Amino acid sequence: MSKVDEFEDLRSLLFSIAYRILGSVSEAEDAVQETWLRFDASPTRPASPKAFLATTVTRLSIDVLRSARVRREEYVGPWFPEPLLDDPYEDPARSVELADSVSMAALLLLERLSPLERSVFVLREVFAFGFDEVAAAVGRSEAACRQLLVRARRHMEAGRPRFRADHRERQELATRFLDAMKGGDVSGLQRLLAADVQLVGDGGGKAPQLARTVTGAGNVARLLASVLPELLRIGVTCEPRDVNGEPGAVFRDADGAVTHVLAFELLDGRIRTIRSVVNPDKLGHLGPVADAWAVARELREARRRTR
């Protein structure tokens, strides 16, 4: 098998590792590309291409994450991971771990960990690497990796919900919710929202975003019921999609360019958190990105005409 074939067989795994460590599609793709360049430039064939490539992409991701931490501390407003519509790596034996680890909620929990803790957790808990492989990948002893994993598990378990409905039930709830949004049905929305639901936006200072987090079923329902029908009237479309393994939706303007993405976090049969990603820098991998400021202006003009 050629080097190209060996690499392509593992590309999806490498991307999935990098994305979970970085929370960024673009940075994960860059790490995978750099991994290929180093693999291609290696004068000798490693005994285990998987071990070599996983180690390389992990170490590159750790370096990127360390520098990204500084930028994220200076980020304008809430920071969310770049939305991922399709995880390219599949493993039926670990489907639950893969789905859970890529959710927005899980990635935000991973943000609380140090780069080493995060990498050890991803390699061991999500992808079931042996401790010897994890140790080689992060450049620490097996004993140190076990300690890092204990700390990471403690942080992750403290923030995880205790009960999650199955995928079909979550999809059905999200469908009802999106239908109620489109119809401006405030009471219908309220019935599907947790009492303490939060609507949070990530614009990064580069797009119109919520001035603050909107909290409470009534407040969130009224806001969504008033805004979405108006967006639909100016040609914005709502496409239900899985976002990071959870129900969500991609919104596009009349020309098909992405305006924003909604990701729903569900618990006990209700929507607990709605995350809106509007920052154009985080949407480019989904296709052409709309001018969110122009959409906002068009929305204001449409409101004036109807008064």
Tab-separated table of C-alpha atoms in Angstrom:
chain	number	residue	atom	x	y	z
A	1	MET	CA	0.000	0.000	0.000
A	2	SER	CA	1.323	3.447	-0.900
A	3	LYS	CA	1.801	6.260	1.608
A	4	VAL	CA	-1.116	8.097	0.043
A	5	ASP	CA	-3.408	5.099	0.514
A	6	GLU	CA	-2.263	4.583	4.110
A	7	PHE	CA	-2.912	8.215	4.895
A	8	GLU	CA	-6.300	8.354	3.172
A	9	ASP	CA	-7.439	5.262	5.096
A	10	LEU	CA	-6.794	7.163	8.310
A	11	ARG	CA	-7.729	10.714	7.267
A	12	SER	CA	-11.205	10.620	8.827
A	13	LEU	CA	-9.812	9.365	12.142
A	14	LEU	CA	-7.129	12.059	12.157
A	15	PHE	CA	-9.651	14.815	11.466
A	16	SER	CA	-11.983	13.539	14.190
A	17	ILE	CA	-9.150	13.491	16.733
A	18	ALA	CA	-8.005	16.993	15.779
A	19	TYR	CA	-11.516	18.451	15.780
A	20	ARG	CA	-12.265	17.171	19.275
A	21	ILE	CA	-9.012	18.603	20.583
A	22	LEU	CA	-9.409	21.954	18.810
A	23	GLY	CA	-13.142	22.538	18.386
A	24	SER	CA	-12.387	24.075	15.005
A	25	VAL	CA	-13.026	22.547	11.587
A	26	SER	CA	-10.539	24.798	9.808
A	27	GLU	CA	-7.757	24.255	12.357
A	28	ALA	CA	-8.407	20.503	12.370
A	29	GLU	CA	-8.149	20.392	8.574
A	30	ASP	CA	-4.882	22.343	8.735
A	31	ALA	CA	-3.499	19.916	11.330
A	32	VAL	CA	-4.423	16.943	9.148
A	33	GLN	CA	-2.788	18.529	6.109
A	34	GLU	CA	0.414	19.237	8.060
A	35	THR	CA	0.353	15.652	9.333
A	36	TRP	CA	0.313	14.423	5.747
A	37	LEU	CA	3.250	16.671	4.814
A	38	ARG	CA	5.320	15.282	7.683
A	39	PHE	CA	4.336	11.713	6.864
A	40	ASP	CA	5.201	12.205	3.196
A	41	ALA	CA	8.537	13.812	4.090
A	42	SER	CA	9.520	11.051	6.526
A	43	PRO	CA	12.567	9.231	5.069
A	44	THR	CA	11.509	5.908	6.581
A	45	ARG	CA	8.196	4.066	6.717
A	46	PRO	CA	6.974	3.882	10.334
A	47	ALA	CA	6.226	0.406	11.679
A	48	SER	CA	2.701	1.614	12.489
A	49	PRO	CA	1.372	4.370	10.210
A	50	LYS	CA	-1.643	4.772	12.510
A	51	ALA	CA	0.551	5.382	15.561
A	52	PHE	CA	2.809	7.794	13.667
A	53	LEU	CA	-0.080	9.759	12.178
A	54	ALA	CA	-2.150	9.857	15.383
A	55	THR	CA	0.879	11.038	17.351
A	56	THR	CA	1.687	13.712	14.772
A	57	VAL	CA	-1.846	15.106	14.515
A	58	THR	CA	-2.237	15.064	18.311
A	59	ARG	CA	0.981	16.969	18.937
A	60	LEU	CA	0.172	19.489	16.230
A	61	SER	CA	-3.295	19.971	17.717
A	62	ILE	CA	-1.870	20.477	21.207
A	63	ASP	CA	0.466	23.184	19.890
A	64	VAL	CA	-2.380	24.924	18.043
A	65	LEU	CA	-4.671	24.699	21.062
A	66	ARG	CA	-2.092	26.304	23.339
A	67	SER	CA	-1.849	29.342	21.080
A	68	ALA	CA	-5.613	29.372	20.483
A	69	ARG	CA	-6.262	29.620	24.223
A	70	VAL	CA	-4.842	33.147	24.227
A	71	ARG	CA	-7.059	34.199	21.314
A	72	ARG	CA	-10.137	32.675	22.922
A	73	GLU	CA	-9.516	34.610	26.135
A	74	GLU	CA	-9.726	37.823	24.073
A	75	TYR	CA	-12.759	36.658	22.055
A	76	VAL	CA	-15.706	39.047	21.865
A	77	GLY	CA	-18.697	37.433	23.576
A	78	PRO	CA	-19.312	33.713	24.101
A	79	TRP	CA	-17.048	31.312	22.187
A	80	PHE	CA	-18.540	28.172	20.612
A	81	PRO	CA	-16.902	25.436	18.546
A	82	GLU	CA	-17.235	25.615	14.779
A	83	PRO	CA	-20.423	23.710	13.902
A	84	LEU	CA	-19.825	20.249	12.456
A	85	LEU	CA	-22.604	18.763	10.331
A	86	ASP	CA	-20.975	15.426	9.523
A	87	ASP	CA	-18.318	13.582	11.503
A	88	PRO	CA	-16.360	11.646	8.838
A	89	TYR	CA	-15.138	8.925	11.208
A	90	GLU	CA	-17.419	5.990	11.969
A	91	ASP	CA	-16.890	3.080	14.338
A	92	PRO	CA	-20.010	1.077	15.244
A	93	ALA	CA	-18.325	-0.230	18.369
A	94	ARG	CA	-17.840	3.310	19.675
A	95	SER	CA	-20.809	5.136	18.150
A	96	VAL	CA	-22.094	6.366	21.532
A	97	GLU	CA	-18.730	7.773	22.600
A	98	LEU	CA	-18.194	9.391	19.199
A	99	ALA	CA	-21.614	11.051	19.160
A	100	ASP	CA	-21.421	12.256	22.753
A	101	SER	CA	-17.905	13.649	22.452
A	102	VAL	CA	-18.647	15.822	19.425
A	103	SER	CA	-21.698	17.621	20.878
A	104	MET	CA	-21.421	21.347	21.569
A	105	ALA	CA	-21.934	20.705	25.279
A	106	ALA	CA	-19.118	18.146	25.411
A	107	LEU	CA	-16.720	20.329	23.434
A	108	LEU	CA	-17.394	23.243	25.770
A	109	LEU	CA	-16.655	20.965	28.726
A	110	LEU	CA	-13.417	19.931	27.027
A	111	GLU	CA	-12.502	23.631	26.858
A	112	ARG	CA	-12.134	23.556	30.646
A	113	LEU	CA	-9.342	20.988	30.431
A	114	SER	CA	-5.667	21.632	29.838
A	115	PRO	CA	-4.437	20.734	26.329
A	116	LEU	CA	-2.799	17.558	27.679
A	117	GLU	CA	-5.878	16.506	29.658
A	118	ARG	CA	-8.060	17.134	26.634
A	119	SER	CA	-5.820	15.120	24.317
A	120	VAL	CA	-5.525	12.182	26.712
A	121	PHE	CA	-9.294	12.133	27.217
A	122	VAL	CA	-9.993	12.226	23.477
A	123	LEU	CA	-7.516	9.489	22.593
A	124	ARG	CA	-8.397	7.162	25.462
A	125	GLU	CA	-12.093	7.726	26.184
A	126	VAL	CA	-13.354	8.528	22.705
A	127	PHE	CA	-11.087	6.503	20.432
A	128	ALA	CA	-9.988	3.756	22.878
A	129	PHE	CA	-6.245	4.093	22.277
A	130	GLY	CA	-4.099	2.013	24.623
A	131	PHE	CA	-2.275	3.880	27.374
A	132	ASP	CA	1.013	3.071	25.669
A	133	GLU	CA	-0.256	4.728	22.484
A	134	VAL	CA	-1.634	7.721	24.401
A	135	ALA	CA	1.661	8.164	26.248
A	136	ALA	CA	3.615	8.110	23.000
A	137	ALA	CA	1.228	10.587	21.384
A	138	VAL	CA	1.407	13.224	24.120
A	139	GLY	CA	5.010	12.590	25.189
A	140	ARG	CA	4.255	11.646	28.792
A	141	SER	CA	4.603	8.451	30.812
A	142	GLU	CA	1.726	5.999	31.054
A	143	ALA	CA	1.408	6.796	34.768
A	144	ALA	CA	1.165	10.517	34.029
A	145	CYS	CA	-1.464	9.860	31.355
A	146	ARG	CA	-3.551	7.848	33.802
A	147	GLN	CA	-3.496	10.787	36.224
A	148	LEU	CA	-4.388	13.213	33.435
A	149	LEU	CA	-7.312	10.980	32.469
A	150	VAL	CA	-8.623	10.815	36.045
A	151	ARG	CA	-8.691	14.618	36.249
A	152	ALA	CA	-10.285	14.926	32.820
A	153	ARG	CA	-12.997	12.387	33.633
A	154	ARG	CA	-13.816	14.200	36.856
A	155	HIS	CA	-14.367	17.499	35.021
A	156	MET	CA	-16.351	15.907	32.209
A	157	GLU	CA	-18.628	13.810	34.415
A	158	ALA	CA	-19.445	16.777	36.649
A	159	GLY	CA	-20.877	18.720	33.730
A	160	ARG	CA	-22.660	16.011	31.761
A	161	PRO	CA	-26.438	15.545	31.834
A	162	ARG	CA	-27.571	12.358	33.577
A	163	PHE	CA	-30.217	11.448	31.003
A	164	ARG	CA	-30.455	11.866	27.242
A	165	ALA	CA	-33.319	10.798	25.018
A	166	ASP	CA	-32.509	8.646	22.009
A	167	HIS	CA	-31.755	10.256	18.670
A	168	ARG	CA	-35.223	9.697	17.195
A	169	GLU	CA	-36.963	11.351	20.156
A	170	ARG	CA	-34.597	14.307	19.989
A	171	GLN	CA	-35.200	14.703	16.264
A	172	GLU	CA	-38.980	14.627	16.752
A	173	LEU	CA	-38.796	17.285	19.461
A	174	ALA	CA	-36.572	19.488	17.299
A	175	THR	CA	-38.942	19.134	14.336
A	176	ARG	CA	-41.883	20.269	16.455
A	177	PHE	CA	-39.803	23.148	17.763
A	178	LEU	CA	-38.736	24.352	14.302
A	179	ASP	CA	-42.333	24.123	13.062
A	180	ALA	CA	-43.495	26.232	16.013
A	181	MET	CA	-40.746	28.778	15.297
A	182	LYS	CA	-41.764	29.068	11.655
A	183	GLY	CA	-45.388	29.547	12.650
A	184	GLY	CA	-44.634	32.107	15.346
A	185	ASP	CA	-46.341	29.831	17.896
A	186	VAL	CA	-45.231	31.218	21.271
A	187	SER	CA	-47.199	28.778	23.419
A	188	GLY	CA	-46.052	25.842	21.277
A	189	LEU	CA	-42.442	26.893	21.725
A	190	GLN	CA	-42.809	27.337	25.469
A	191	ARG	CA	-44.077	23.785	25.871
A	192	LEU	CA	-40.866	22.472	24.313
A	193	LEU	CA	-38.454	24.653	26.292
A	194	ALA	CA	-36.999	24.000	29.724
A	195	ALA	CA	-38.094	26.620	32.257
A	196	ASP	CA	-34.501	27.876	32.592
A	197	VAL	CA	-33.613	27.592	28.892
A	198	GLN	CA	-30.869	29.851	27.577
A	199	LEU	CA	-30.445	31.331	24.098
A	200	VAL	CA	-26.805	32.281	23.547
A	201	GLY	CA	-25.149	33.750	20.440
A	202	ASP	CA	-21.584	33.614	19.120
A	203	GLY	CA	-20.890	36.443	16.693
A	204	GLY	CA	-17.301	37.117	17.726
A	205	GLY	CA	-17.857	40.823	17.138
A	206	LYS	CA	-18.059	40.126	13.393
A	207	ALA	CA	-21.823	39.756	12.959
A	208	PRO	CA	-25.032	40.927	14.656
A	209	GLN	CA	-25.527	38.934	17.810
A	210	LEU	CA	-27.575	38.963	20.981
A	211	ALA	CA	-26.552	41.747	23.329
A	212	ARG	CA	-26.879	39.275	26.195
A	213	THR	CA	-27.987	35.747	26.932
A	214	VAL	CA	-31.780	35.391	26.814
A	215	THR	CA	-33.038	33.264	29.693
A	216	GLY	CA	-36.407	31.699	30.485
A	217	ALA	CA	-38.948	29.835	28.367
A	218	GLY	CA	-41.255	32.818	27.922
A	219	ASN	CA	-38.533	35.248	26.865
A	220	VAL	CA	-36.878	32.817	24.462
A	221	ALA	CA	-40.193	31.718	22.937
A	222	ARG	CA	-41.346	35.284	22.314
A	223	LEU	CA	-38.045	36.268	20.711
A	224	LEU	CA	-37.853	33.262	18.395
A	225	ALA	CA	-41.537	33.433	17.461
A	226	SER	CA	-41.136	37.054	16.403
A	227	VAL	CA	-37.811	36.801	14.522
A	228	LEU	CA	-37.988	33.591	12.467
A	229	PRO	CA	-41.243	34.338	10.602
A	230	GLU	CA	-39.794	37.727	9.657
A	231	LEU	CA	-36.617	36.066	8.371
A	232	LEU	CA	-38.676	33.646	6.291
A	233	ARG	CA	-40.544	36.572	4.717
A	234	ILE	CA	-37.292	38.074	3.409
A	235	GLY	CA	-36.247	34.770	1.836
A	236	VAL	CA	-34.187	33.154	4.595
A	237	THR	CA	-34.595	29.378	4.645
A	238	CYS	CA	-34.335	26.979	7.579
A	239	GLU	CA	-32.758	23.576	6.897
A	240	PRO	CA	-33.038	21.054	9.764
A	241	ARG	CA	-29.659	19.345	10.231
A	242	ASP	CA	-27.772	17.485	12.883
A	243	VAL	CA	-25.231	19.917	14.330
A	244	ASN	CA	-22.419	18.264	16.258
A	245	GLY	CA	-24.506	15.138	16.581
A	246	GLU	CA	-27.500	16.982	18.072
A	247	PRO	CA	-30.613	18.421	16.394
A	248	GLY	CA	-30.180	21.851	14.915
A	249	ALA	CA	-30.676	23.909	11.780
A	250	VAL	CA	-28.715	25.768	9.123
A	251	PHE	CA	-30.152	29.094	7.911
A	252	ARG	CA	-29.425	30.505	4.468
A	253	ASP	CA	-30.317	33.774	2.755
A	254	ALA	CA	-32.254	34.068	-0.505
A	255	ASP	CA	-29.064	33.331	-2.472
A	256	GLY	CA	-28.281	30.183	-0.493
A	257	ALA	CA	-25.443	31.651	1.578
A	258	VAL	CA	-25.226	30.622	5.229
A	259	THR	CA	-26.441	33.245	7.703
A	260	HIS	CA	-26.195	31.271	10.950
A	261	VAL	CA	-26.510	27.868	12.580
A	262	LEU	CA	-28.634	26.877	15.567
A	263	ALA	CA	-27.637	23.948	17.783
A	264	PHE	CA	-30.070	22.568	20.376
A	265	GLU	CA	-29.064	20.926	23.635
A	266	LEU	CA	-31.890	18.725	24.960
A	267	LEU	CA	-32.500	17.277	28.389
A	268	ASP	CA	-35.481	15.426	29.881
A	269	GLY	CA	-37.677	16.031	26.834
A	270	ARG	CA	-37.060	19.779	26.685
A	271	ILE	CA	-34.620	22.109	24.971
A	272	ARG	CA	-32.238	23.376	27.627
A	273	THR	CA	-29.839	25.495	25.545
A	274	ILE	CA	-29.997	27.039	22.079
A	275	ARG	CA	-26.640	28.104	20.672
A	276	SER	CA	-26.558	30.402	17.667
A	277	VAL	CA	-23.310	30.556	15.679
A	278	VAL	CA	-23.256	33.714	13.545
A	279	ASN	CA	-19.519	34.475	13.366
A	280	PRO	CA	-18.737	34.223	9.623
A	281	ASP	CA	-15.261	32.865	10.379
A	282	LYS	CA	-16.909	29.738	11.789
A	283	LEU	CA	-19.290	29.118	8.890
A	284	GLY	CA	-17.077	29.099	5.796
A	285	HIS	CA	-16.680	25.320	5.741
A	286	LEU	CA	-20.463	25.046	5.220
A	287	GLY	CA	-20.415	26.964	1.933
A	288	PRO	CA	-20.707	30.635	0.904
A	289	VAL	CA	-21.373	32.858	3.927
A	290	ALA	CA	-23.962	35.618	3.854
A	291	ASP	CA	-23.353	39.204	4.896
A	292	ALA	CA	-25.160	39.031	8.237
A	293	TRP	CA	-25.176	42.822	8.576
A	294	ALA	CA	-26.946	43.116	5.206
A	295	VAL	CA	-29.518	40.525	6.304
A	296	ALA	CA	-30.102	42.517	9.484
A	297	ARG	CA	-30.610	45.705	7.493
A	298	GLU	CA	-33.051	43.976	5.161
A	299	LEU	CA	-34.954	42.685	8.175
A	300	ARG	CA	-35.204	46.188	9.640
A	301	GLU	CA	-36.450	47.558	6.310
A	302	ALA	CA	-39.081	44.820	6.096
A	303	ARG	CA	-40.290	45.692	9.588
A	304	ARG	CA	-40.616	49.378	8.672
A	305	ARG	CA	-42.676	48.556	5.596
A	306	THR	CA	-45.144	46.491	7.617
A	307	ARG	CA	-45.728	49.123	10.301
